[in-house]
Amino acid sequence: MPHPDISLPRLIAHRGLSAHAPENTLAAVRAAHAAGCTWVELDVQLLGDGTPVIWHDAGVRRCSDASGRLADLDLPTARRLDVGAWFGDAFRGERIATLAEMLKLIDECGMGLNLELKVNRGRSAAALVEEAVPAALDALPPERLIVSSFNDDALACARELAPASRLALGVLFEGVGRGWRSRCTELEAFSVHADWRRLSRRGATAVKDDGYALLCYTPNDPAAFAHLWQWGVDAAISDDPSRFISHLP
């Protein structure tokens, strides 16, 4: 089954330009665009009322001025959170972004999106997919979208919604170990996303020999990462892609 004609850049901004702006916010994506990044990686999950929002953690303590579980919030309550002040005064008043708002911004900027389906403990993979994936497919052309996850149920639900020719799926791993090939084959995956610190040359070679795109998260030391380019890695998902410019092969 053919996949979308995706031309991956070498560098993808992790949660937006998260070294210079609060992660997973509209501000972080604007900063990534201003810095010349053409793709961003972002996390999506559901509020308690079913609204898909751009957020990583199960709770809000780390990246807002409040505490508690994201699953306990509805949209009006979530909108009252300040999700920028924790990062710096320049971002005070930044609000949590809905998926719809983020997709609109990314499309306006002409950027590509790696959207990670974040299924935290006790949450429904199917409900997240039903809210997030059709919206992403409607907003962005297939060549500018990868939907990824660690969660096999989420990826399987996503594949049921769209064939490989229309939707590129990325399978997230820590290390590329036993069983990776069967997961990717069953899901008709486009890409493998691996923790760069746990990727071996043997694993990288196997992934590339099987024809998958290979993305690595989340390197921030270009010198330490440099040898992985020689293993065939296609893209690095980094908090600060600009650091890698002078170290690209």
JSON list of C-alpha atoms in Angstrom, two decimals:
[
{"chain": "A", "resi": 1, "resn": "MET", "atom": "CA", "xyz": [0.00, 0.00, 0.00]},
{"chain": "A", "resi": 2, "resn": "PRO", "atom": "CA", "xyz": [1.54, 3.35, -1.02]},
{"chain": "A", "resi": 3, "resn": "HIS", "atom": "CA", "xyz": [2.00, 6.03, 1.61]},
{"chain": "A", "resi": 4, "resn": "PRO", "atom": "CA", "xyz": [1.59, 9.80, 1.33]},
{"chain": "A", "resi": 5, "resn": "ASP", "atom": "CA", "xyz": [4.45, 11.46, -0.51]},
{"chain": "A", "resi": 6, "resn": "ILE", "atom": "CA", "xyz": [6.02, 12.94, 2.62]},
{"chain": "A", "resi": 7, "resn": "SER", "atom": "CA", "xyz": [9.28, 14.82, 2.28]},
{"chain": "A", "resi": 8, "resn": "LEU", "atom": "CA", "xyz": [10.65, 14.87, 5.81]},
{"chain": "A", "resi": 9, "resn": "PRO", "atom": "CA", "xyz": [13.00, 17.62, 6.90]},
{"chain": "A", "resi": 10, "resn": "ARG", "atom": "CA", "xyz": [16.12, 16.64, 8.78]},
{"chain": "A", "resi": 11, "resn": "LEU", "atom": "CA", "xyz": [14.93, 18.56, 11.83]},
{"chain": "A", "resi": 12, "resn": "ILE", "atom": "CA", "xyz": [11.52, 18.71, 13.54]},
{"chain": "A", "resi": 13, "resn": "ALA", "atom": "CA", "xyz": [10.71, 21.04, 16.44]},
{"chain": "A", "resi": 14, "resn": "HIS", "atom": "CA", "xyz": [9.71, 19.00, 19.51]},
{"chain": "A", "resi": 15, "resn": "ARG", "atom": "CA", "xyz": [6.46, 20.29, 21.04]},
{"chain": "A", "resi": 16, "resn": "GLY", "atom": "CA", "xyz": [7.07, 23.40, 18.98]},
{"chain": "A", "resi": 17, "resn": "LEU", "atom": "CA", "xyz": [10.29, 25.31, 19.61]},
{"chain": "A", "resi": 18, "resn": "SER", "atom": "CA", "xyz": [10.21, 24.17, 23.22]},
{"chain": "A", "resi": 19, "resn": "ALA", "atom": "CA", "xyz": [13.74, 25.34, 24.06]},
{"chain": "A", "resi": 20, "resn": "HIS", "atom": "CA", "xyz": [12.58, 28.92, 23.49]},
{"chain": "A", "resi": 21, "resn": "ALA", "atom": "CA", "xyz": [8.83, 28.93, 24.21]},
{"chain": "A", "resi": 22, "resn": "PRO", "atom": "CA", "xyz": [6.41, 26.98, 26.42]},
{"chain": "A", "resi": 23, "resn": "GLU", "atom": "CA", "xyz": [5.91, 23.52, 24.98]},
{"chain": "A", "resi": 24, "resn": "ASN", "atom": "CA", "xyz": [2.82, 22.53, 23.00]},
{"chain": "A", "resi": 25, "resn": "THR", "atom": "CA", "xyz": [1.52, 26.10, 22.75]},
{"chain": "A", "resi": 26, "resn": "LEU", "atom": "CA", "xyz": [0.60, 28.32, 19.84]},
{"chain": "A", "resi": 27, "resn": "ALA", "atom": "CA", "xyz": [3.55, 30.51, 20.87]},
{"chain": "A", "resi": 28, "resn": "ALA", "atom": "CA", "xyz": [5.92, 27.55, 20.52]},
{"chain": "A", "resi": 29, "resn": "VAL", "atom": "CA", "xyz": [4.69, 26.81, 17.01]},
{"chain": "A", "resi": 30, "resn": "ARG", "atom": "CA", "xyz": [4.92, 30.45, 15.99]},
{"chain": "A", "resi": 31, "resn": "ALA", "atom": "CA", "xyz": [8.49, 30.50, 17.34]},
{"chain": "A", "resi": 32, "resn": "ALA", "atom": "CA", "xyz": [9.32, 27.35, 15.38]},
{"chain": "A", "resi": 33, "resn": "HIS", "atom": "CA", "xyz": [7.95, 28.89, 12.20]},
{"chain": "A", "resi": 34, "resn": "ALA", "atom": "CA", "xyz": [9.87, 32.12, 12.80]},
{"chain": "A", "resi": 35, "resn": "ALA", "atom": "CA", "xyz": [13.06, 30.09, 13.29]},
{"chain": "A", "resi": 36, "resn": "GLY", "atom": "CA", "xyz": [12.61, 28.41, 9.90]},
{"chain": "A", "resi": 37, "resn": "CYS", "atom": "CA", "xyz": [11.33, 25.03, 11.10]},
{"chain": "A", "resi": 38, "resn": "THR", "atom": "CA", "xyz": [9.03, 23.40, 8.55]},
{"chain": "A", "resi": 39, "resn": "TRP", "atom": "CA", "xyz": [7.65, 20.62, 10.79]},
{"chain": "A", "resi": 40, "resn": "VAL", "atom": "CA", "xyz": [6.63, 20.42, 14.43]},
{"chain": "A", "resi": 41, "resn": "GLU", "atom": "CA", "xyz": [5.83, 17.53, 16.76]},
{"chain": "A", "resi": 42, "resn": "LEU", "atom": "CA", "xyz": [2.91, 18.05, 19.16]},
{"chain": "A", "resi": 43, "resn": "ASP", "atom": "CA", "xyz": [0.89, 15.98, 21.64]},
{"chain": "A", "resi": 44, "resn": "VAL", "atom": "CA", "xyz": [-2.90, 15.74, 21.67]},
{"chain": "A", "resi": 45, "resn": "GLN", "atom": "CA", "xyz": [-5.26, 14.39, 24.32]},
{"chain": "A", "resi": 46, "resn": "LEU", "atom": "CA", "xyz": [-8.80, 14.99, 25.54]},
{"chain": "A", "resi": 47, "resn": "LEU", "atom": "CA", "xyz": [-10.15, 17.18, 28.29]},
{"chain": "A", "resi": 48, "resn": "GLY", "atom": "CA", "xyz": [-12.82, 15.70, 30.53]},
{"chain": "A", "resi": 49, "resn": "ASP", "atom": "CA", "xyz": [-15.53, 17.15, 28.28]},
{"chain": "A", "resi": 50, "resn": "GLY", "atom": "CA", "xyz": [-14.03, 15.48, 25.20]},
{"chain": "A", "resi": 51, "resn": "THR", "atom": "CA", "xyz": [-12.33, 18.55, 23.71]},
{"chain": "A", "resi": 52, "resn": "PRO", "atom": "CA", "xyz": [-9.00, 17.64, 22.06]},
{"chain": "A", "resi": 53, "resn": "VAL", "atom": "CA", "xyz": [-6.20, 19.92, 23.27]},
{"chain": "A", "resi": 54, "resn": "ILE", "atom": "CA", "xyz": [-2.48, 20.15, 22.69]},
{"chain": "A", "resi": 55, "resn": "TRP", "atom": "CA", "xyz": [-0.95, 18.83, 25.92]},
{"chain": "A", "resi": 56, "resn": "HIS", "atom": "CA", "xyz": [1.54, 16.20, 27.01]},
{"chain": "A", "resi": 57, "resn": "ASP", "atom": "CA", "xyz": [1.13, 15.36, 30.69]},
{"chain": "A", "resi": 58, "resn": "ALA", "atom": "CA", "xyz": [-1.77, 13.66, 32.42]},
{"chain": "A", "resi": 59, "resn": "GLY", "atom": "CA", "xyz": [-1.75, 16.60, 34.86]},
{"chain": "A", "resi": 60, "resn": "VAL", "atom": "CA", "xyz": [-1.35, 20.35, 34.54]},
{"chain": "A", "resi": 61, "resn": "ARG", "atom": "CA", "xyz": [1.09, 21.12, 37.37]},
{"chain": "A", "resi": 62, "resn": "ARG", "atom": "CA", "xyz": [4.34, 21.11, 35.37]},
{"chain": "A", "resi": 63, "resn": "CYS", "atom": "CA", "xyz": [3.26, 23.49, 32.61]},
{"chain": "A", "resi": 64, "resn": "SER", "atom": "CA", "xyz": [0.62, 25.75, 34.15]},
{"chain": "A", "resi": 65, "resn": "ASP", "atom": "CA", "xyz": [-0.23, 27.83, 37.21]},
{"chain": "A", "resi": 66, "resn": "ALA", "atom": "CA", "xyz": [-2.58, 25.15, 38.61]},
{"chain": "A", "resi": 67, "resn": "SER", "atom": "CA", "xyz": [-2.62, 21.48, 39.55]},
{"chain": "A", "resi": 68, "resn": "GLY", "atom": "CA", "xyz": [-4.89, 18.54, 38.95]},
{"chain": "A", "resi": 69, "resn": "ARG", "atom": "CA", "xyz": [-5.73, 16.12, 36.16]},
{"chain": "A", "resi": 70, "resn": "LEU", "atom": "CA", "xyz": [-6.41, 17.22, 32.61]},
{"chain": "A", "resi": 71, "resn": "ALA", "atom": "CA", "xyz": [-9.22, 14.66, 32.55]},
{"chain": "A", "resi": 72, "resn": "ASP", "atom": "CA", "xyz": [-11.06, 16.60, 35.25]},
{"chain": "A", "resi": 73, "resn": "LEU", "atom": "CA", "xyz": [-11.20, 19.85, 33.27]},
{"chain": "A", "resi": 74, "resn": "ASP", "atom": "CA", "xyz": [-13.74, 21.15, 30.79]},
{"chain": "A", "resi": 75, "resn": "LEU", "atom": "CA", "xyz": [-12.74, 23.71, 28.18]},
{"chain": "A", "resi": 76, "resn": "PRO", "atom": "CA", "xyz": [-13.85, 26.87, 30.07]},
{"chain": "A", "resi": 77, "resn": "THR", "atom": "CA", "xyz": [-11.85, 25.75, 33.11]},
{"chain": "A", "resi": 78, "resn": "ALA", "atom": "CA", "xyz": [-8.82, 24.78, 31.04]},
{"chain": "A", "resi": 79, "resn": "ARG", "atom": "CA", "xyz": [-8.91, 28.18, 29.33]},
{"chain": "A", "resi": 80, "resn": "ARG", "atom": "CA", "xyz": [-8.36, 29.88, 32.66]},
{"chain": "A", "resi": 81, "resn": "LEU", "atom": "CA", "xyz": [-4.98, 28.21, 33.08]},
{"chain": "A", "resi": 82, "resn": "ASP", "atom": "CA", "xyz": [-1.89, 30.28, 32.38]},
{"chain": "A", "resi": 83, "resn": "VAL", "atom": "CA", "xyz": [0.30, 27.87, 30.43]},
{"chain": "A", "resi": 84, "resn": "GLY", "atom": "CA", "xyz": [3.09, 30.32, 29.61]},
{"chain": "A", "resi": 85, "resn": "ALA", "atom": "CA", "xyz": [4.19, 32.07, 32.80]},
{"chain": "A", "resi": 86, "resn": "TRP", "atom": "CA", "xyz": [6.00, 28.96, 34.10]},
{"chain": "A", "resi": 87, "resn": "PHE", "atom": "CA", "xyz": [8.37, 29.29, 31.14]},
{"chain": "A", "resi": 88, "resn": "GLY", "atom": "CA", "xyz": [8.95, 33.04, 31.33]},
{"chain": "A", "resi": 89, "resn": "ASP", "atom": "CA", "xyz": [7.28, 36.40, 31.83]},
{"chain": "A", "resi": 90, "resn": "ALA", "atom": "CA", "xyz": [7.21, 37.02, 28.08]},
{"chain": "A", "resi": 91, "resn": "PHE", "atom": "CA", "xyz": [4.67, 34.20, 27.76]},
{"chain": "A", "resi": 92, "resn": "ARG", "atom": "CA", "xyz": [2.45, 35.13, 30.69]},
{"chain": "A", "resi": 93, "resn": "GLY", "atom": "CA", "xyz": [-1.20, 34.76, 29.73]},
{"chain": "A", "resi": 94, "resn": "GLU", "atom": "CA", "xyz": [-0.65, 32.03, 27.11]},
{"chain": "A", "resi": 95, "resn": "ARG", "atom": "CA", "xyz": [-3.68, 29.73, 27.04]},
{"chain": "A", "resi": 96, "resn": "ILE", "atom": "CA", "xyz": [-4.03, 26.05, 26.34]},
{"chain": "A", "resi": 97, "resn": "ALA", "atom": "CA", "xyz": [-4.52, 25.42, 22.62]},
{"chain": "A", "resi": 98, "resn": "THR", "atom": "CA", "xyz": [-7.34, 23.35, 21.25]},
{"chain": "A", "resi": 99, "resn": "LEU", "atom": "CA", "xyz": [-6.47, 20.99, 18.43]},
{"chain": "A", "resi": 100, "resn": "ALA", "atom": "CA", "xyz": [-8.66, 23.04, 16.08]},
{"chain": "A", "resi": 101, "resn": "GLU", "atom": "CA", "xyz": [-6.74, 26.24, 16.85]},
{"chain": "A", "resi": 102, "resn": "MET", "atom": "CA", "xyz": [-3.40, 24.51, 16.42]},
{"chain": "A", "resi": 103, "resn": "LEU", "atom": "CA", "xyz": [-4.34, 22.89, 13.13]},
{"chain": "A", "resi": 104, "resn": "LYS", "atom": "CA", "xyz": [-5.47, 26.26, 11.80]},
{"chain": "A", "resi": 105, "resn": "LEU", "atom": "CA", "xyz": [-2.15, 27.85, 12.73]},
{"chain": "A", "resi": 106, "resn": "ILE", "atom": "CA", "xyz": [-0.08, 25.04, 11.25]},
{"chain": "A", "resi": 107, "resn": "ASP", "atom": "CA", "xyz": [-2.01, 25.17, 8.01]},
{"chain": "A", "resi": 108, "resn": "GLU", "atom": "CA", "xyz": [-1.67, 28.96, 7.82]},
{"chain": "A", "resi": 109, "resn": "CYS", "atom": "CA", "xyz": [2.10, 28.56, 8.29]},
{"chain": "A", "resi": 110, "resn": "GLY", "atom": "CA", "xyz": [2.29, 25.81, 5.67]},
{"chain": "A", "resi": 111, "resn": "MET", "atom": "CA", "xyz": [4.01, 23.53, 8.17]},
{"chain": "A", "resi": 112, "resn": "GLY", "atom": "CA", "xyz": [4.02, 19.77, 8.58]},
{"chain": "A", "resi": 113, "resn": "LEU", "atom": "CA", "xyz": [2.79, 18.10, 11.77]},
{"chain": "A", "resi": 114, "resn": "ASN", "atom": "CA", "xyz": [3.77, 14.97, 13.64]},
{"chain": "A", "resi": 115, "resn": "LEU", "atom": "CA", "xyz": [0.74, 14.62, 15.92]},
{"chain": "A", "resi": 116, "resn": "GLU", "atom": "CA", "xyz": [1.32, 12.23, 18.81]},
{"chain": "A", "resi": 117, "resn": "LEU", "atom": "CA", "xyz": [-1.80, 10.60, 20.23]},
{"chain": "A", "resi": 118, "resn": "LYS", "atom": "CA", "xyz": [-1.18, 10.74, 23.98]},
{"chain": "A", "resi": 119, "resn": "VAL", "atom": "CA", "xyz": [-3.21, 8.07, 25.74]},
{"chain": "A", "resi": 120, "resn": "ASN", "atom": "CA", "xyz": [-2.57, 8.54, 29.44]},
{"chain": "A", "resi": 121, "resn": "ARG", "atom": "CA", "xyz": [-3.63, 6.00, 32.07]},
{"chain": "A", "resi": 122, "resn": "GLY", "atom": "CA", "xyz": [-7.38, 5.48, 32.27]},
{"chain": "A", "resi": 123, "resn": "ARG", "atom": "CA", "xyz": [-8.16, 7.36, 29.06]},
{"chain": "A", "resi": 124, "resn": "SER", "atom": "CA", "xyz": [-9.87, 5.97, 25.96]},
{"chain": "A", "resi": 125, "resn": "ALA", "atom": "CA", "xyz": [-7.68, 5.52, 22.90]},
{"chain": "A", "resi": 126, "resn": "ALA", "atom": "CA", "xyz": [-10.72, 5.19, 20.63]},
{"chain": "A", "resi": 127, "resn": "ALA", "atom": "CA", "xyz": [-12.32, 8.41, 21.91]},
{"chain": "A", "resi": 128, "resn": "LEU", "atom": "CA", "xyz": [-9.11, 10.34, 21.33]},
{"chain": "A", "resi": 129, "resn": "VAL", "atom": "CA", "xyz": [-8.71, 9.01, 17.82]},
{"chain": "A", "resi": 130, "resn": "GLU", "atom": "CA", "xyz": [-12.33, 9.76, 16.90]},
{"chain": "A", "resi": 131, "resn": "GLU", "atom": "CA", "xyz": [-11.91, 13.40, 17.95]},
{"chain": "A", "resi": 132, "resn": "ALA", "atom": "CA", "xyz": [-8.36, 14.07, 16.77]},
{"chain": "A", "resi": 133, "resn": "VAL", "atom": "CA", "xyz": [-7.61, 12.12, 13.62]},
{"chain": "A", "resi": 134, "resn": "PRO", "atom": "CA", "xyz": [-10.52, 13.18, 11.37]},
{"chain": "A", "resi": 135, "resn": "ALA", "atom": "CA", "xyz": [-9.90, 16.80, 12.36]},
{"chain": "A", "resi": 136, "resn": "ALA", "atom": "CA", "xyz": [-6.23, 16.51, 11.41]},
{"chain": "A", "resi": 137, "resn": "LEU", "atom": "CA", "xyz": [-7.06, 14.80, 8.12]},
{"chain": "A", "resi": 138, "resn": "ASP", "atom": "CA", "xyz": [-9.54, 17.55, 7.27]},
{"chain": "A", "resi": 139, "resn": "ALA", "atom": "CA", "xyz": [-7.11, 20.35, 8.12]},
{"chain": "A", "resi": 140, "resn": "LEU", "atom": "CA", "xyz": [-3.85, 19.17, 6.53]},
{"chain": "A", "resi": 141, "resn": "PRO", "atom": "CA", "xyz": [-2.91, 17.42, 3.29]},
{"chain": "A", "resi": 142, "resn": "PRO", "atom": "CA", "xyz": [-1.56, 13.86, 3.69]},
{"chain": "A", "resi": 143, "resn": "GLU", "atom": "CA", "xyz": [1.98, 14.91, 2.78]},
{"chain": "A", "resi": 144, "resn": "ARG", "atom": "CA", "xyz": [2.11, 17.24, 5.79]},
{"chain": "A", "resi": 145, "resn": "LEU", "atom": "CA", "xyz": [0.81, 14.91, 8.49]},
{"chain": "A", "resi": 146, "resn": "ILE", "atom": "CA", "xyz": [2.13, 11.97, 10.50]},
{"chain": "A", "resi": 147, "resn": "VAL", "atom": "CA", "xyz": [0.03, 10.57, 13.35]},
{"chain": "A", "resi": 148, "resn": "SER", "atom": "CA", "xyz": [2.14, 8.70, 15.89]},
{"chain": "A", "resi": 149, "resn": "SER", "atom": "CA", "xyz": [1.72, 6.96, 19.23]},
{"chain": "A", "resi": 150, "resn": "PHE", "atom": "CA", "xyz": [3.15, 4.45, 21.68]},
{"chain": "A", "resi": 151, "resn": "ASN", "atom": "CA", "xyz": [-0.38, 3.09, 22.01]},
{"chain": "A", "resi": 152, "resn": "ASP", "atom": "CA", "xyz": [-1.20, 0.29, 19.59]},
{"chain": "A", "resi": 153, "resn": "ASP", "atom": "CA", "xyz": [-4.96, 0.62, 20.14]},
{"chain": "A", "resi": 154, "resn": "ALA", "atom": "CA", "xyz": [-4.81, 4.27, 19.14]},
{"chain": "A", "resi": 155, "resn": "LEU", "atom": "CA", "xyz": [-2.82, 3.50, 16.01]},
{"chain": "A", "resi": 156, "resn": "ALA", "atom": "CA", "xyz": [-5.13, 0.63, 15.05]},
{"chain": "A", "resi": 157, "resn": "CYS", "atom": "CA", "xyz": [-8.18, 2.88, 15.44]},
{"chain": "A", "resi": 158, "resn": "ALA", "atom": "CA", "xyz": [-6.49, 5.54, 13.33]},
{"chain": "A", "resi": 159, "resn": "ARG", "atom": "CA", "xyz": [-5.74, 3.04, 10.61]},
{"chain": "A", "resi": 160, "resn": "GLU", "atom": "CA", "xyz": [-9.40, 1.97, 10.56]},
{"chain": "A", "resi": 161, "resn": "LEU", "atom": "CA", "xyz": [-10.32, 5.59, 9.82]},
{"chain": "A", "resi": 162, "resn": "ALA", "atom": "CA", "xyz": [-7.97, 6.05, 6.88]},
{"chain": "A", "resi": 163, "resn": "PRO", "atom": "CA", "xyz": [-5.87, 3.84, 4.58]},
{"chain": "A", "resi": 164, "resn": "ALA", "atom": "CA", "xyz": [-2.10, 4.06, 4.36]},
{"chain": "A", "resi": 165, "resn": "SER", "atom": "CA", "xyz": [-2.40, 6.03, 1.13]},
{"chain": "A", "resi": 166, "resn": "ARG", "atom": "CA", "xyz": [-4.12, 8.85, 3.03]},
{"chain": "A", "resi": 167, "resn": "LEU", "atom": "CA", "xyz": [-2.68, 8.66, 6.55]},
{"chain": "A", "resi": 168, "resn": "ALA", "atom": "CA", "xyz": [0.94, 8.11, 7.55]},
{"chain": "A", "resi": 169, "resn": "LEU", "atom": "CA", "xyz": [1.27, 6.36, 10.89]},
{"chain": "A", "resi": 170, "resn": "GLY", "atom": "CA", "xyz": [4.38, 6.52, 13.05]},
{"chain": "A", "resi": 171, "resn": "VAL", "atom": "CA", "xyz": [5.02, 3.80, 15.63]},
{"chain": "A", "resi": 172, "resn": "LEU", "atom": "CA", "xyz": [6.82, 5.01, 18.75]},
{"chain": "A", "resi": 173, "resn": "PHE", "atom": "CA", "xyz": [9.40, 2.83, 20.45]},
{"chain": "A", "resi": 174, "resn": "GLU", "atom": "CA", "xyz": [11.97, 3.35, 23.14]},
{"chain": "A", "resi": 175, "resn": "GLY", "atom": "CA", "xyz": [14.39, 0.89, 21.61]},
{"chain": "A", "resi": 176, "resn": "VAL", "atom": "CA", "xyz": [13.81, -0.91, 18.32]},
{"chain": "A", "resi": 177, "resn": "GLY", "atom": "CA", "xyz": [13.71, -4.40, 19.78]},
{"chain": "A", "resi": 178, "resn": "ARG", "atom": "CA", "xyz": [11.84, -7.64, 19.38]},
{"chain": "A", "resi": 179, "resn": "GLY", "atom": "CA", "xyz": [8.42, -7.33, 17.78]},
{"chain": "A", "resi": 180, "resn": "TRP", "atom": "CA", "xyz": [8.89, -3.97, 16.09]},
{"chain": "A", "resi": 181, "resn": "ARG", "atom": "CA", "xyz": [8.49, -5.37, 12.58]},
{"chain": "A", "resi": 182, "resn": "SER", "atom": "CA", "xyz": [5.20, -7.15, 13.24]},
{"chain": "A", "resi": 183, "resn": "ARG", "atom": "CA", "xyz": [3.71, -4.00, 14.80]},
{"chain": "A", "resi": 184, "resn": "CYS", "atom": "CA", "xyz": [4.71, -1.86, 11.83]},
{"chain": "A", "resi": 185, "resn": "THR", "atom": "CA", "xyz": [3.51, -4.41, 9.29]},
{"chain": "A", "resi": 186, "resn": "GLU", "atom": "CA", "xyz": [0.12, -4.84, 10.93]},
{"chain": "A", "resi": 187, "resn": "LEU", "atom": "CA", "xyz": [-0.43, -1.07, 11.12]},
{"chain": "A", "resi": 188, "resn": "GLU", "atom": "CA", "xyz": [0.90, -0.41, 7.59]},
{"chain": "A", "resi": 189, "resn": "ALA", "atom": "CA", "xyz": [3.19, 2.12, 9.23]},
{"chain": "A", "resi": 190, "resn": "PHE", "atom": "CA", "xyz": [5.07, 4.86, 7.45]},
{"chain": "A", "resi": 191, "resn": "SER", "atom": "CA", "xyz": [7.69, 5.55, 10.10]},
{"chain": "A", "resi": 192, "resn": "VAL", "atom": "CA", "xyz": [9.47, 4.30, 13.20]},
{"chain": "A", "resi": 193, "resn": "HIS", "atom": "CA", "xyz": [10.14, 6.81, 15.98]},
{"chain": "A", "resi": 194, "resn": "ALA", "atom": "CA", "xyz": [12.86, 5.76, 18.42]},
{"chain": "A", "resi": 195, "resn": "ASP", "atom": "CA", "xyz": [14.60, 7.14, 21.50]},
{"chain": "A", "resi": 196, "resn": "TRP", "atom": "CA", "xyz": [17.96, 8.13, 20.06]},
{"chain": "A", "resi": 197, "resn": "ARG", "atom": "CA", "xyz": [19.78, 7.04, 23.23]},
{"chain": "A", "resi": 198, "resn": "ARG", "atom": "CA", "xyz": [18.47, 3.47, 22.87]},
{"chain": "A", "resi": 199, "resn": "LEU", "atom": "CA", "xyz": [18.74, 3.06, 19.11]},
{"chain": "A", "resi": 200, "resn": "SER", "atom": "CA", "xyz": [21.39, 0.61, 17.87]},
{"chain": "A", "resi": 201, "resn": "ARG", "atom": "CA", "xyz": [23.06, 0.54, 14.49]},
{"chain": "A", "resi": 202, "resn": "ARG", "atom": "CA", "xyz": [21.54, -2.90, 13.95]},
{"chain": "A", "resi": 203, "resn": "GLY", "atom": "CA", "xyz": [18.04, -1.62, 14.74]},
{"chain": "A", "resi": 204, "resn": "ALA", "atom": "CA", "xyz": [18.44, 1.41, 12.51]},
{"chain": "A", "resi": 205, "resn": "THR", "atom": "CA", "xyz": [19.68, -0.72, 9.62]},
{"chain": "A", "resi": 206, "resn": "ALA", "atom": "CA", "xyz": [16.74, -3.12, 9.96]},
{"chain": "A", "resi": 207, "resn": "VAL", "atom": "CA", "xyz": [14.23, -0.27, 9.94]},
{"chain": "A", "resi": 208, "resn": "LYS", "atom": "CA", "xyz": [15.75, 1.34, 6.88]},
{"chain": "A", "resi": 209, "resn": "ASP", "atom": "CA", "xyz": [16.17, -1.96, 5.04]},
{"chain": "A", "resi": 210, "resn": "ASP", "atom": "CA", "xyz": [12.45, -2.56, 5.50]},
{"chain": "A", "resi": 211, "resn": "GLY", "atom": "CA", "xyz": [11.65, 0.78, 3.89]},
{"chain": "A", "resi": 212, "resn": "TYR", "atom": "CA", "xyz": [10.40, 2.78, 6.88]},
{"chain": "A", "resi": 213, "resn": "ALA", "atom": "CA", "xyz": [11.26, 6.37, 7.64]},
{"chain": "A", "resi": 214, "resn": "LEU", "atom": "CA", "xyz": [13.32, 6.60, 10.85]},
{"chain": "A", "resi": 215, "resn": "LEU", "atom": "CA", "xyz": [12.81, 9.49, 13.26]},
{"chain": "A", "resi": 216, "resn": "CYS", "atom": "CA", "xyz": [14.61, 9.96, 16.57]},
{"chain": "A", "resi": 217, "resn": "TYR", "atom": "CA", "xyz": [13.44, 11.76, 19.69]},
{"chain": "A", "resi": 218, "resn": "THR", "atom": "CA", "xyz": [14.65, 13.91, 21.53]},
{"chain": "A", "resi": 219, "resn": "PRO", "atom": "CA", "xyz": [18.31, 14.73, 20.83]},
{"chain": "A", "resi": 220, "resn": "ASN", "atom": "CA", "xyz": [19.59, 18.13, 21.93]},
{"chain": "A", "resi": 221, "resn": "ASP", "atom": "CA", "xyz": [23.34, 17.51, 21.65]},
{"chain": "A", "resi": 222, "resn": "PRO", "atom": "CA", "xyz": [24.24, 17.58, 17.95]},
{"chain": "A", "resi": 223, "resn": "ALA", "atom": "CA", "xyz": [27.78, 16.28, 18.48]},
{"chain": "A", "resi": 224, "resn": "ALA", "atom": "CA", "xyz": [26.60, 13.26, 20.47]},
{"chain": "A", "resi": 225, "resn": "PHE", "atom": "CA", "xyz": [23.92, 12.55, 17.88]},
{"chain": "A", "resi": 226, "resn": "ALA", "atom": "CA", "xyz": [26.14, 12.99, 14.81]},
{"chain": "A", "resi": 227, "resn": "HIS", "atom": "CA", "xyz": [26.95, 9.32, 14.23]},
{"chain": "A", "resi": 228, "resn": "LEU", "atom": "CA", "xyz": [23.26, 8.42, 14.01]},
{"chain": "A", "resi": 229, "resn": "TRP", "atom": "CA", "xyz": [22.96, 10.29, 10.72]},
{"chain": "A", "resi": 230, "resn": "GLN", "atom": "CA", "xyz": [25.38, 7.73, 9.30]},
{"chain": "A", "resi": 231, "resn": "TRP", "atom": "CA", "xyz": [22.98, 4.97, 10.38]},
{"chain": "A", "resi": 232, "resn": "GLY", "atom": "CA", "xyz": [20.29, 6.33, 8.06]},
{"chain": "A", "resi": 233, "resn": "VAL", "atom": "CA", "xyz": [18.20, 8.38, 10.48]},
{"chain": "A", "resi": 234, "resn": "ASP", "atom": "CA", "xyz": [15.86, 10.59, 8.46]},
{"chain": "A", "resi": 235, "resn": "ALA", "atom": "CA", "xyz": [14.90, 13.21, 11.04]},
{"chain": "A", "resi": 236, "resn": "ALA", "atom": "CA", "xyz": [15.71, 14.36, 14.57]},
{"chain": "A", "resi": 237, "resn": "ILE", "atom": "CA", "xyz": [12.89, 15.69, 16.75]},
{"chain": "A", "resi": 238, "resn": "SER", "atom": "CA", "xyz": [14.66, 18.27, 18.92]},
{"chain": "A", "resi": 239, "resn": "ASP", "atom": "CA", "xyz": [13.75, 20.97, 21.42]},
{"chain": "A", "resi": 240, "resn": "ASP", "atom": "CA", "xyz": [16.21, 23.28, 19.64]},
{"chain": "A", "resi": 241, "resn": "PRO", "atom": "CA", "xyz": [16.72, 22.32, 15.99]},
{"chain": "A", "resi": 242, "resn": "SER", "atom": "CA", "xyz": [18.89, 25.37, 15.30]},
{"chain": "A", "resi": 243, "resn": "ARG", "atom": "CA", "xyz": [21.72, 23.76, 17.26]},
{"chain": "A", "resi": 244, "resn": "PHE", "atom": "CA", "xyz": [21.92, 21.00, 14.65]},
{"chain": "A", "resi": 245, "resn": "ILE", "atom": "CA", "xyz": [22.20, 23.13, 11.52]},
{"chain": "A", "resi": 246, "resn": "SER", "atom": "CA", "xyz": [25.99, 23.09, 11.36]},
{"chain": "A", "resi": 247, "resn": "HIS", "atom": "CA", "xyz": [26.14, 19.36, 12.22]},
{"chain": "A", "resi": 248, "resn": "LEU", "atom": "CA", "xyz": [23.95, 17.96, 9.47]},
{"chain": "A", "resi": 249, "resn": "PRO", "atom": "CA", "xyz": [25.49, 15.46, 7.05]}
]
